[in-house]
PDB file of C-alpha atoms and ligand atoms in Angstrom:
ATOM      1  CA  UNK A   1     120.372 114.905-151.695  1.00 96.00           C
ATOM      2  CA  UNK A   2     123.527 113.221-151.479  1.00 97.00           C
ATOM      3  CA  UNK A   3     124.612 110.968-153.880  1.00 97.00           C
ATOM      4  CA  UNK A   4     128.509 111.513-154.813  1.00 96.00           C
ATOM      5  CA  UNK A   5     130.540 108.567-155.264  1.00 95.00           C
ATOM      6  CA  UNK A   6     127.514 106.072-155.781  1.00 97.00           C
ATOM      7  CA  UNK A   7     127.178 103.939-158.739  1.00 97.00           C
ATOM      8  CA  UNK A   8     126.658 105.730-161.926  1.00 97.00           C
ATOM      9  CA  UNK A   9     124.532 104.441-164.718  1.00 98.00           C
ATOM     10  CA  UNK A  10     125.340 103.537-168.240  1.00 97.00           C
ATOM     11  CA  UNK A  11     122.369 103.552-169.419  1.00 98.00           C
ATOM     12  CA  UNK A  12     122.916 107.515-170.139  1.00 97.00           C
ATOM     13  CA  UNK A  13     123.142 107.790-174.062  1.00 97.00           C
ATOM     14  CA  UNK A  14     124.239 111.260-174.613  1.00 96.00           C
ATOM     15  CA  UNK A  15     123.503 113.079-178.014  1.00 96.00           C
ATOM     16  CA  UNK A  16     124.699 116.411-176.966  1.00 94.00           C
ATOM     17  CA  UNK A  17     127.117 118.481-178.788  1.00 81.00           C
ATOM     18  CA  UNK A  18     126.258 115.864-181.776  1.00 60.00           C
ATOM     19  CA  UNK A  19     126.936 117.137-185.177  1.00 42.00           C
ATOM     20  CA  UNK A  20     130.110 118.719-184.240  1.00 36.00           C
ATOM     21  CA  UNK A  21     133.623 118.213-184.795  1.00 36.00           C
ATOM     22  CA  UNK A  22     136.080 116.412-186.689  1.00 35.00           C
ATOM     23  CA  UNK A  23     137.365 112.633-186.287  1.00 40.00           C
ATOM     24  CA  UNK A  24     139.802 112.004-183.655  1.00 34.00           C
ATOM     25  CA  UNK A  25     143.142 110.263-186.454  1.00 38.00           C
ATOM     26  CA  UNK A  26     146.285 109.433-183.858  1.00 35.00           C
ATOM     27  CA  UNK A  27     146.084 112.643-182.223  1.00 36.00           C
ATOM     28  CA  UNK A  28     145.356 114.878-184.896  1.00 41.00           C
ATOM     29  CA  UNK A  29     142.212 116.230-185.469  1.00 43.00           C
ATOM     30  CA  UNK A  30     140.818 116.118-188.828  1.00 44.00           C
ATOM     31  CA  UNK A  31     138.009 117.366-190.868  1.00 50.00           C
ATOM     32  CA  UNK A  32     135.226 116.010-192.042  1.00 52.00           C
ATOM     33  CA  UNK A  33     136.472 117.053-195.837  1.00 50.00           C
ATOM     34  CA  UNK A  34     139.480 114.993-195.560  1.00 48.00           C
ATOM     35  CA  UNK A  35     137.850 112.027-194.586  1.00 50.00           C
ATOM     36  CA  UNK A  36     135.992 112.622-197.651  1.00 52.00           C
ATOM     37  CA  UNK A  37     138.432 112.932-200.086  1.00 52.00           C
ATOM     38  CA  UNK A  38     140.060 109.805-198.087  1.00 51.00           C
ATOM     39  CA  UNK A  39     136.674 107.480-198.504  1.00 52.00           C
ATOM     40  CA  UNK A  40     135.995 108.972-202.364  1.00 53.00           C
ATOM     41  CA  UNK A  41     139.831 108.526-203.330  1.00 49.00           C
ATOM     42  CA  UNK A  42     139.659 105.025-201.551  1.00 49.00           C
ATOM     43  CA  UNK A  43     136.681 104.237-203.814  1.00 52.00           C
ATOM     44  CA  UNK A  44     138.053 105.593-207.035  1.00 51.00           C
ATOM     45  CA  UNK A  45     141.713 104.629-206.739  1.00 52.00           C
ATOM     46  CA  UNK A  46     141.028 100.841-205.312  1.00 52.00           C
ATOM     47  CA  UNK A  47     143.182 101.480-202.045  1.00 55.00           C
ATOM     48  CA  UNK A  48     142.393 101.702-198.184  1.00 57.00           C
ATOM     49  CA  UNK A  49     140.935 105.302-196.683  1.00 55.00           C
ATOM     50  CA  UNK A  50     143.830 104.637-193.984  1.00 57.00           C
ATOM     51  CA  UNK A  51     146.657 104.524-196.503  1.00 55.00           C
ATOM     52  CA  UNK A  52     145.002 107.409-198.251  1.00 51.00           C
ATOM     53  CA  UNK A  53     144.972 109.591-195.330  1.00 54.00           C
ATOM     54  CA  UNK A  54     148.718 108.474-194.345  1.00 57.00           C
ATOM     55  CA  UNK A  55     149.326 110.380-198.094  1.00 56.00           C
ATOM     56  CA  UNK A  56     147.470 113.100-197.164  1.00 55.00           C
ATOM     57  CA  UNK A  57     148.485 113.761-193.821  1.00 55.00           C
ATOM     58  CA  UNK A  58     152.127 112.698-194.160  1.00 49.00           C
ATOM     59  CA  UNK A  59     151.880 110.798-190.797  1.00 47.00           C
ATOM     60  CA  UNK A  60     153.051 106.852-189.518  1.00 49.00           C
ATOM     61  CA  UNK A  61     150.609 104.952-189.424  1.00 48.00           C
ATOM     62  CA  UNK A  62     147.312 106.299-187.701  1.00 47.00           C
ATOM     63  CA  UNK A  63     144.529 104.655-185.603  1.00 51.00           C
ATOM     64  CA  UNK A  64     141.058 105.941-186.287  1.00 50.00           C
ATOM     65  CA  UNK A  65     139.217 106.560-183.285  1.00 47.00           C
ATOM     66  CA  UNK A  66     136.051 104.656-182.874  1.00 48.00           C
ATOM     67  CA  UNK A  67     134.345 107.487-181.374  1.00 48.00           C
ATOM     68  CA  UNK A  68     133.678 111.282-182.517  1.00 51.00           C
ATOM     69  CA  UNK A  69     133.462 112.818-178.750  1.00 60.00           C
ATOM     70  CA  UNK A  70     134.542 112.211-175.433  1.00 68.00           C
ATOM     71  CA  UNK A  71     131.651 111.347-173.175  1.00 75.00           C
ATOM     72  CA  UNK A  72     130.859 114.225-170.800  1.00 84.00           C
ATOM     73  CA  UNK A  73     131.720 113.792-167.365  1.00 88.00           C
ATOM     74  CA  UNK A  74     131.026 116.966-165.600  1.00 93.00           C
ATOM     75  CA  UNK A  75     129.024 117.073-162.044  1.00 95.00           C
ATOM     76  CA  UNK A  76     125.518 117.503-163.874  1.00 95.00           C
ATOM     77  CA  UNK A  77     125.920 114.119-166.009  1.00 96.00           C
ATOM     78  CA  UNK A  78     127.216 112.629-163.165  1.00 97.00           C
ATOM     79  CA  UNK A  79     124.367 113.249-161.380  1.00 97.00           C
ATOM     80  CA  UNK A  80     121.566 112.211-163.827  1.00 98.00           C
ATOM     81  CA  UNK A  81     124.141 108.482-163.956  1.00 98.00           C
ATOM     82  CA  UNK A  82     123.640 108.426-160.204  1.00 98.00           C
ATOM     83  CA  UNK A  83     119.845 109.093-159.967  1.00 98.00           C
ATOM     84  CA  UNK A  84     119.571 106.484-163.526  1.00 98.00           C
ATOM     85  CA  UNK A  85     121.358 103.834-161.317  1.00 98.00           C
ATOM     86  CA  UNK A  86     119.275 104.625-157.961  1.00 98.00           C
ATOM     87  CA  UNK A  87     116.342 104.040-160.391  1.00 98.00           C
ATOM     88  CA  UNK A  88     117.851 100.621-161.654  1.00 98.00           C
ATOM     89  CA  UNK A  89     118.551  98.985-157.850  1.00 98.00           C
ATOM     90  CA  UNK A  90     114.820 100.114-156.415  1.00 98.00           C
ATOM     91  CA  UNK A  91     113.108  98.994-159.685  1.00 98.00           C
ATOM     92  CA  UNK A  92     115.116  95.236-160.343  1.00 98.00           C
ATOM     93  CA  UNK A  93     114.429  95.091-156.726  1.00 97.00           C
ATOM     94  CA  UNK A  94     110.933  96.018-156.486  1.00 97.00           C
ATOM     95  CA  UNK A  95     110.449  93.385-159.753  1.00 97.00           C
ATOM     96  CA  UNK A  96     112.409  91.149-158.310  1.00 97.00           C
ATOM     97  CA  UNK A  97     109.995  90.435-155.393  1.00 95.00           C
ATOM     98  CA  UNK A  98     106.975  90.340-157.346  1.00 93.00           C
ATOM     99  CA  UNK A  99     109.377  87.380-159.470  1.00 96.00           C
ATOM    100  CA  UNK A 100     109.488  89.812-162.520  1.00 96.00           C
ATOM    101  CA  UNK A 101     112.700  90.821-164.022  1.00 97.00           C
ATOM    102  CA  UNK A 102     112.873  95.121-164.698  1.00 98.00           C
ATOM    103  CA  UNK A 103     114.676  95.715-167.810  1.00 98.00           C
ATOM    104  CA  UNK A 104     116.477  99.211-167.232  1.00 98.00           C
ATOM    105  CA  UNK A 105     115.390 101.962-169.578  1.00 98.00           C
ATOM    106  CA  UNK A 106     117.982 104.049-171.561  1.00 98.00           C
ATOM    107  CA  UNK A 107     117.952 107.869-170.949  1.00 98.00           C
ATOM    108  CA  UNK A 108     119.042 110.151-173.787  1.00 97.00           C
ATOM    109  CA  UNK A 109     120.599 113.664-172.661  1.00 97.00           C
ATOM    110  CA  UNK A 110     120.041 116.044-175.934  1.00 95.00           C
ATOM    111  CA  UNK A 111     120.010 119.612-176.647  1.00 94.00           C
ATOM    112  CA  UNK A 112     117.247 121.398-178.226  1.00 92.00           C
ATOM    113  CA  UNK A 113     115.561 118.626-180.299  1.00 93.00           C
ATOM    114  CA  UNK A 114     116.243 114.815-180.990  1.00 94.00           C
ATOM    115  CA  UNK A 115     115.024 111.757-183.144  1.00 94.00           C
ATOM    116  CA  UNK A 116     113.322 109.305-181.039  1.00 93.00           C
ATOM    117  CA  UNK A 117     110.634 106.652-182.244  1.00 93.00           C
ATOM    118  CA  UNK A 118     107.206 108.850-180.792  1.00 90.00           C
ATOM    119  CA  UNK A 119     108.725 111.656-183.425  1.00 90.00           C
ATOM    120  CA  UNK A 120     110.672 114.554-183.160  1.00 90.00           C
ATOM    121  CA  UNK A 121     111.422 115.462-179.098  1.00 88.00           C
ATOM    122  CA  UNK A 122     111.801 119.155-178.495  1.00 86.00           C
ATOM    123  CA  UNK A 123     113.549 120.644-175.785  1.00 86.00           C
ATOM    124  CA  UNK A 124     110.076 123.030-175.081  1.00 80.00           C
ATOM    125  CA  UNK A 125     108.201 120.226-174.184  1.00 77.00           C
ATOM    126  CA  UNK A 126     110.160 119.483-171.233  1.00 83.00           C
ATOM    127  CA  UNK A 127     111.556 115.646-170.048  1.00 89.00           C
ATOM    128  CA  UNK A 128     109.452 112.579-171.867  1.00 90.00           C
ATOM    129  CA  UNK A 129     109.573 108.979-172.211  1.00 91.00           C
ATOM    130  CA  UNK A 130     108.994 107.028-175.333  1.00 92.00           C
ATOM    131  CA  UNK A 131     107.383 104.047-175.173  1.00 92.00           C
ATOM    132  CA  UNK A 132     108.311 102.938-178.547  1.00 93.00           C
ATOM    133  CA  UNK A 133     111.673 102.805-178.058  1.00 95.00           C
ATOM    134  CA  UNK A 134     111.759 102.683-174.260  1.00 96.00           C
ATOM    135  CA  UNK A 135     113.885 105.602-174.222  1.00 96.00           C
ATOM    136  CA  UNK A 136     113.507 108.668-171.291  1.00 96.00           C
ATOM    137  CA  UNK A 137     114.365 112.072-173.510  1.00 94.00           C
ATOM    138  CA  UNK A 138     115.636 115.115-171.392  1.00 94.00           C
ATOM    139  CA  UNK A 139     117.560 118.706-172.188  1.00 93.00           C
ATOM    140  CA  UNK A 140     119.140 119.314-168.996  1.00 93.00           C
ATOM    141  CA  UNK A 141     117.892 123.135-169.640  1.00 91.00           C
ATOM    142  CA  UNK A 142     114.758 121.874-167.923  1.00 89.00           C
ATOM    143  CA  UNK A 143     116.799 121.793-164.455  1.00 90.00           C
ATOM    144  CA  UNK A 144     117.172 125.374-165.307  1.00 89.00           C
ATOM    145  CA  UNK A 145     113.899 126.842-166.271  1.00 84.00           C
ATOM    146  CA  UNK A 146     112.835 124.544-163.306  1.00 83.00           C
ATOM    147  CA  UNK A 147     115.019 127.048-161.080  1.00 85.00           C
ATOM    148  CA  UNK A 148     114.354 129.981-163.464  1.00 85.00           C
ATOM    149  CA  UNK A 149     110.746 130.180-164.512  1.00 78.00           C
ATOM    150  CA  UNK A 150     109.393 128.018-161.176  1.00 77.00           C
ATOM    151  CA  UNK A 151     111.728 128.719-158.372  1.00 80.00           C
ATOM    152  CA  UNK A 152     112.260 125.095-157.944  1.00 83.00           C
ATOM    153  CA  UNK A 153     115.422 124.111-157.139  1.00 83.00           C
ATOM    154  CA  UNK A 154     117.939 121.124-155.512  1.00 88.00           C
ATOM    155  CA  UNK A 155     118.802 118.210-156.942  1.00 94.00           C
ATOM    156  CA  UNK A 156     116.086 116.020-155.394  1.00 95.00           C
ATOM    157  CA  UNK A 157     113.932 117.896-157.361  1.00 93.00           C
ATOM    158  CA  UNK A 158     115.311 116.865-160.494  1.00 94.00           C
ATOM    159  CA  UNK A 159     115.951 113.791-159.053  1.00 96.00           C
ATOM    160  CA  UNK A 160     112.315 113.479-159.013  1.00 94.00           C
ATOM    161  CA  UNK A 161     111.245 114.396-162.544  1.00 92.00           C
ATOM    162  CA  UNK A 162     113.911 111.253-163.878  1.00 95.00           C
ATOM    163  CA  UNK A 163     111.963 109.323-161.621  1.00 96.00           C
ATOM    164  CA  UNK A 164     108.716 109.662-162.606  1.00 94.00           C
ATOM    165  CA  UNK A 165     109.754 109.477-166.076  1.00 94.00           C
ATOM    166  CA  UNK A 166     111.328 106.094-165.046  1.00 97.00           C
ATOM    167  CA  UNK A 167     107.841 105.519-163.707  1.00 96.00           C
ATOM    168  CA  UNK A 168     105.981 105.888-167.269  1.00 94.00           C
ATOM    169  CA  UNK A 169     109.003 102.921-167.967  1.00 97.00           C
ATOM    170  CA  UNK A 170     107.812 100.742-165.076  1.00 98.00           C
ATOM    171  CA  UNK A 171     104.200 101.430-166.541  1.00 97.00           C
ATOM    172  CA  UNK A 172     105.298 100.092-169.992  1.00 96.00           C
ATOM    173  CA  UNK A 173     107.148  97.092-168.627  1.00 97.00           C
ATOM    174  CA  UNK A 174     103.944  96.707-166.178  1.00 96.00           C
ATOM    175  CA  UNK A 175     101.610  96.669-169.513  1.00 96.00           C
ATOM    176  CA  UNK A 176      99.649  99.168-167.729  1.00 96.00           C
ATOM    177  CA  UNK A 177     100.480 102.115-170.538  1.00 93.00           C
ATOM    178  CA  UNK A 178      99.456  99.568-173.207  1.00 94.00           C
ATOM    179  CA  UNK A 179      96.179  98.835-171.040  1.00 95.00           C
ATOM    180  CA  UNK A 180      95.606 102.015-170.600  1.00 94.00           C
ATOM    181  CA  UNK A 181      95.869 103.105-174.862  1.00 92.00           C
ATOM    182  CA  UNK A 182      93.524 100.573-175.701  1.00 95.00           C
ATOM    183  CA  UNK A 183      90.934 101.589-173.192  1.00 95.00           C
ATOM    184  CA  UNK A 184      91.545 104.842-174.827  1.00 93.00           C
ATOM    185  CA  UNK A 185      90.371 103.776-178.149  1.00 94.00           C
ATOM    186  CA  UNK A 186      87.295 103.298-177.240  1.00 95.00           C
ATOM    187  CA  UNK A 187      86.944 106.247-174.738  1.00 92.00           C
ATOM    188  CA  UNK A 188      85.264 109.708-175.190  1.00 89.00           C
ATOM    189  CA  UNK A 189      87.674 112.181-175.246  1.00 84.00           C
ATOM    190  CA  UNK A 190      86.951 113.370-171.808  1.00 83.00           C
ATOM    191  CA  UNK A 191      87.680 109.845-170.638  1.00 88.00           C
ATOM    192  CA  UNK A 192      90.209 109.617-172.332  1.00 89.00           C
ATOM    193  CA  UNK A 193      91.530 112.737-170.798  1.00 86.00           C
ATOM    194  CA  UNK A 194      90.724 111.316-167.272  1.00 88.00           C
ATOM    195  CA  UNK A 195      92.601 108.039-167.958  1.00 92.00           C
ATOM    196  CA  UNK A 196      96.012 110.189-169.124  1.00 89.00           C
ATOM    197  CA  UNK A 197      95.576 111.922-165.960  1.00 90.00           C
ATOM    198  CA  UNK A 198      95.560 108.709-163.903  1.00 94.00           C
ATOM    199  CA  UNK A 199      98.539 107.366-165.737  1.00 92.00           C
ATOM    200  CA  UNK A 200     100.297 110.524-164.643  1.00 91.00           C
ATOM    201  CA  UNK A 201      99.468 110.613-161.208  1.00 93.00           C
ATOM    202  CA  UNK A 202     100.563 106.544-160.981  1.00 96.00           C
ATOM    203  CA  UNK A 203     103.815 107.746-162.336  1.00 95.00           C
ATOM    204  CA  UNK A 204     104.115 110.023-159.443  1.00 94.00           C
ATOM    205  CA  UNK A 205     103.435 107.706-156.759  1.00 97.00           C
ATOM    206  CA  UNK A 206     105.976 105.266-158.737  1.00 98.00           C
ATOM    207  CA  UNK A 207     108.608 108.437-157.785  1.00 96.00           C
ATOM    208  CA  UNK A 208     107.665 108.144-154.496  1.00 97.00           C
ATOM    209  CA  UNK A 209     108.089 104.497-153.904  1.00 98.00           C
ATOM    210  CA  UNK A 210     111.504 105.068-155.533  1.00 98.00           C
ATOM    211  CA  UNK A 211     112.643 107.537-153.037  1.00 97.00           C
ATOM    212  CA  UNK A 212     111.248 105.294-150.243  1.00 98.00           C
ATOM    213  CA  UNK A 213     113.225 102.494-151.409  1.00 98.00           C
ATOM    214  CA  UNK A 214     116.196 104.571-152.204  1.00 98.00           C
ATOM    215  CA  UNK A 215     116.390 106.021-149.047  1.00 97.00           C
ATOM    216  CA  UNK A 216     116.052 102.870-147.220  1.00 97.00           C
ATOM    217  CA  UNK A 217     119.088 101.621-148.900  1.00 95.00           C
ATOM    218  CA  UNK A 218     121.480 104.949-149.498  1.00 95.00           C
ATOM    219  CA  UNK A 219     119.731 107.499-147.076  1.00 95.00           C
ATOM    220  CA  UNK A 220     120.136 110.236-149.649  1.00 96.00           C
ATOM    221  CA  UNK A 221     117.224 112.233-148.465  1.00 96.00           C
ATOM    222  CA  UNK A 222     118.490 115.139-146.650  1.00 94.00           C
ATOM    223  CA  UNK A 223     116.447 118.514-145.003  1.00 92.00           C
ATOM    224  CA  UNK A 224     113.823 120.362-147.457  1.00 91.00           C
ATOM    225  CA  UNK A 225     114.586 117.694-150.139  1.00 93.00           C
ATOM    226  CA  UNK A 226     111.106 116.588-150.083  1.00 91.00           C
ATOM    227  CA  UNK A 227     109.558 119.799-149.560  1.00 88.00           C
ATOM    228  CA  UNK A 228     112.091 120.984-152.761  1.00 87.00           C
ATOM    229  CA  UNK A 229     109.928 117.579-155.153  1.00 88.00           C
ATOM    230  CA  UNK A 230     106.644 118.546-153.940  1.00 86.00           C
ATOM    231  CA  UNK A 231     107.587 122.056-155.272  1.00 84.00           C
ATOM    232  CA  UNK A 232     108.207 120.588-158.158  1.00 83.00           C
ATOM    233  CA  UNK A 233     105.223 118.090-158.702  1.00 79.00           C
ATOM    234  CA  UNK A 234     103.435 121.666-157.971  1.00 76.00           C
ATOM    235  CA  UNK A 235     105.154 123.753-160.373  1.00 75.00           C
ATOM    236  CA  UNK A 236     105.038 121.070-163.238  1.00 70.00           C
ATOM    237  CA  UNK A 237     101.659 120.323-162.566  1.00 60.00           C
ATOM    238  CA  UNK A 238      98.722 120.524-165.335  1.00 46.00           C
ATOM    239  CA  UNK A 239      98.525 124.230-165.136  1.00 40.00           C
ATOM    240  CA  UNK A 240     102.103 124.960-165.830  1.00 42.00           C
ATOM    241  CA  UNK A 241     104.434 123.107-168.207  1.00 45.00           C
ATOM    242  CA  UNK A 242     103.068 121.100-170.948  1.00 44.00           C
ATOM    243  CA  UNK A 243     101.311 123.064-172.995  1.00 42.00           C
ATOM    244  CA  UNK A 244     103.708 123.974-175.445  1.00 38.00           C
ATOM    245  CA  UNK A 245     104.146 120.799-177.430  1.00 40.00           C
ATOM    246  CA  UNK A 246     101.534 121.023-180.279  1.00 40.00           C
ATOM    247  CA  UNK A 247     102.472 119.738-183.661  1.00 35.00           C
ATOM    248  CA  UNK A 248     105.033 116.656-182.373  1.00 39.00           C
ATOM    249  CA  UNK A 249     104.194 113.431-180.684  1.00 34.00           C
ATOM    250  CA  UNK A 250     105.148 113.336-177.481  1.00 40.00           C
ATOM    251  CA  UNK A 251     103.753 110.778-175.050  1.00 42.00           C
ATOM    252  CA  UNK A 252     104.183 113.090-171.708  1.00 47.00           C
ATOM    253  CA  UNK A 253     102.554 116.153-173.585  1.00 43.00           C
ATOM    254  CA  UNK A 254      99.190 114.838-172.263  1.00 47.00           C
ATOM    255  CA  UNK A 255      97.798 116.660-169.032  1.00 65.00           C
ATOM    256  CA  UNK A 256      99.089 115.551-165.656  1.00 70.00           C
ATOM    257  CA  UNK A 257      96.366 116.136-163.323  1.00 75.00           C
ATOM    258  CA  UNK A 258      96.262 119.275-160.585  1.00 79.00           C
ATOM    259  CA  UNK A 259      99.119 120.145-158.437  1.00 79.00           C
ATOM    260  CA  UNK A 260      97.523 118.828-155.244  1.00 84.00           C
ATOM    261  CA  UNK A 261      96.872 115.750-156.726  1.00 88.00           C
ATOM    262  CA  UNK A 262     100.386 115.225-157.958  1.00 89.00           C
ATOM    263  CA  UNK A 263     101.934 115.972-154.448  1.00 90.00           C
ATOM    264  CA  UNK A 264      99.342 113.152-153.046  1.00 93.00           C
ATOM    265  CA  UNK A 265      99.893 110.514-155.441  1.00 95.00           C
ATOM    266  CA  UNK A 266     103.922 111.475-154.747  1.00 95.00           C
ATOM    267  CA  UNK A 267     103.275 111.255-150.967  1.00 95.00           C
ATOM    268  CA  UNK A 268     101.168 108.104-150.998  1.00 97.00           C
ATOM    269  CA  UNK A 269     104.826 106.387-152.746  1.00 97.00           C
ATOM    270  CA  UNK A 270     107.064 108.017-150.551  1.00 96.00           C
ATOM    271  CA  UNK A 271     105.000 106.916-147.220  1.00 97.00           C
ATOM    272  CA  UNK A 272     104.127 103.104-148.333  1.00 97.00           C
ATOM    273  CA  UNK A 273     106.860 102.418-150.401  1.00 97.00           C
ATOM    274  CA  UNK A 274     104.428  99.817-151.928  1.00 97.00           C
ATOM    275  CA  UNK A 275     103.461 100.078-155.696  1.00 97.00           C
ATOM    276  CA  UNK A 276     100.211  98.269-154.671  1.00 96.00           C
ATOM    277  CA  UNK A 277      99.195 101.835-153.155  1.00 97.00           C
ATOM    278  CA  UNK A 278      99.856 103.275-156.859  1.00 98.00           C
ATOM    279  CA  UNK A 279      95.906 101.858-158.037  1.00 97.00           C
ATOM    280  CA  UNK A 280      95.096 105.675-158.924  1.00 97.00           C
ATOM    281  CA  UNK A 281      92.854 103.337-161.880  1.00 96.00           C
ATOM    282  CA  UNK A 282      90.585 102.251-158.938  1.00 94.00           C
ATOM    283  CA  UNK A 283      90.851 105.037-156.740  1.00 92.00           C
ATOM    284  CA  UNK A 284      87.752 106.582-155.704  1.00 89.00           C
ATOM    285  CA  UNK A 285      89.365 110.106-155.077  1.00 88.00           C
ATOM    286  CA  UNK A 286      92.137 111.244-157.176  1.00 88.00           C
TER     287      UNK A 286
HETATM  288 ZN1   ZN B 301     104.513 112.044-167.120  1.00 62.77          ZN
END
């Protein structure tokens, strides 16, 4: 997949390495107990933290940084920016010509577990989106127990899981998920089961329209990169990944249909390009 240099998202909110570190004060660090004694002194004595910390530190005058860390910018975030934005062109595109506007989603990079408005997102339950807050969740130690535990590797591949994540978004801006919940309601559980599994597969095929599109307008695809997502749509399929997430709400915890179906419904995008061929609702053969 090639994709260096091309527009990079910011949509990316990243949460990692949260909970760390002090304040950055005019080039000195300082600690989260001096900005204490600063605010509490500030409170008590009537003056401003600022001239409080001036007496504490000794300094000139300082200016606070907004901001606790410096975004990351290594070749990994990069990447997940790049494949966000390839997501935003093929979608607002793809909206556009139906007349509908696409309102980008955000993506949150976190490690090991996160707030989000479904409940508490865990790293174990692999990538997720959240309706609710219209927010894709992923630890980027997914890419690795991708490679690790399933031997699937290349970016494309990972490329691939933002995607379809991005297509449970399209989904929710479509009304389908909300369509789909109610039905739900009134459904046994086994049909309930069956529609989950349709959402899932749609999802898929919404990946592969986006990689038609995208290729049409970057040619990023390169040799084996499709072979390298159907790996993954196999490896990640019902059988392998989801079924550690017990206990927390998480809307992609539900089952995602069989490996061979997930490498159709991903084919069916990537061949038509057309989310008309995404119907897996009226399908007769999954
Ligand atoms: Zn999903």
């Amino acid at each position: 997949m090639k994709w260096e240099g091309d527009r990079q998202s910011d949509n990316v909110e990243d949460r990692r390495g949260s909970g760390g570190g002090g304040f950055g004060l005019g080039g000195r660090s300082i600690g989260i107990g001096t900005l204490v004694i600063a605010l509490v002194g500030s409170y008590f004595l009537g003056v401003s933290p600022t001239t409080i910390l001036n007496m504490l530190g000794g300094g000139e005058a300082p200016q606070v940084a907004q901001t606790q860390t410096v975004p990351a910018n290594d070749r990994e975030t990069q990447f997940v920016r790049t494949t966000l934005a390839y997501t935003e062109d093929a979608w607002v595109e793809l909206f556009r010509q139906q007349g509908a506007q696409y309102s980008p989603a955000k993506l949150v990079l976190f490690n090991n577990r996160t707030e989000t408005a479904c409940g508490q997102g865990q790293s174990a339950t692999g990538p997720f989106y959240c309706p609710a807050d219209q927010k894709v969740y992923i630890d980027l130690s997914f890419f690795r127990l991708m490679q690790s535990r399933f031997n699937v590797a290349g970016e494309f591949a990972q490329a691939y899981v933002i995607a379809h994540e991005i297509g449970h978004h399209v989904q929710n801006q479509l009304g389908i998920s909300n369509q789909v919940h109610e039905a739900q309601q009134r459904a046994s559980e086994a049909q309930g089961n069956a529609l989950s599994v349709k959402l899932e597969l749609q999802a898929d095929c919404f990946a592969g329209v986006w990689a038609h599109h995208t290729h049409q307008r970057e040619q990023f695809l390169e040799k084996g990169d499709v072979e390298a997502a159907l790996n993954a749509a196999t490896a990640i399929g019902d059988d392998a990944l989801q079924k550690q997430s017990q206990g927390v709400v998480v809307p992609d915890s539900f089952t995602h249909g069989s490996s061979a179906q997930r490498v159709r419904w991903f084919s069916r995008g990537l061949e038509s390009g057309k989310v008309e061929t995404c119907n897996t609702f009226e399908a007769r053969q999954l």
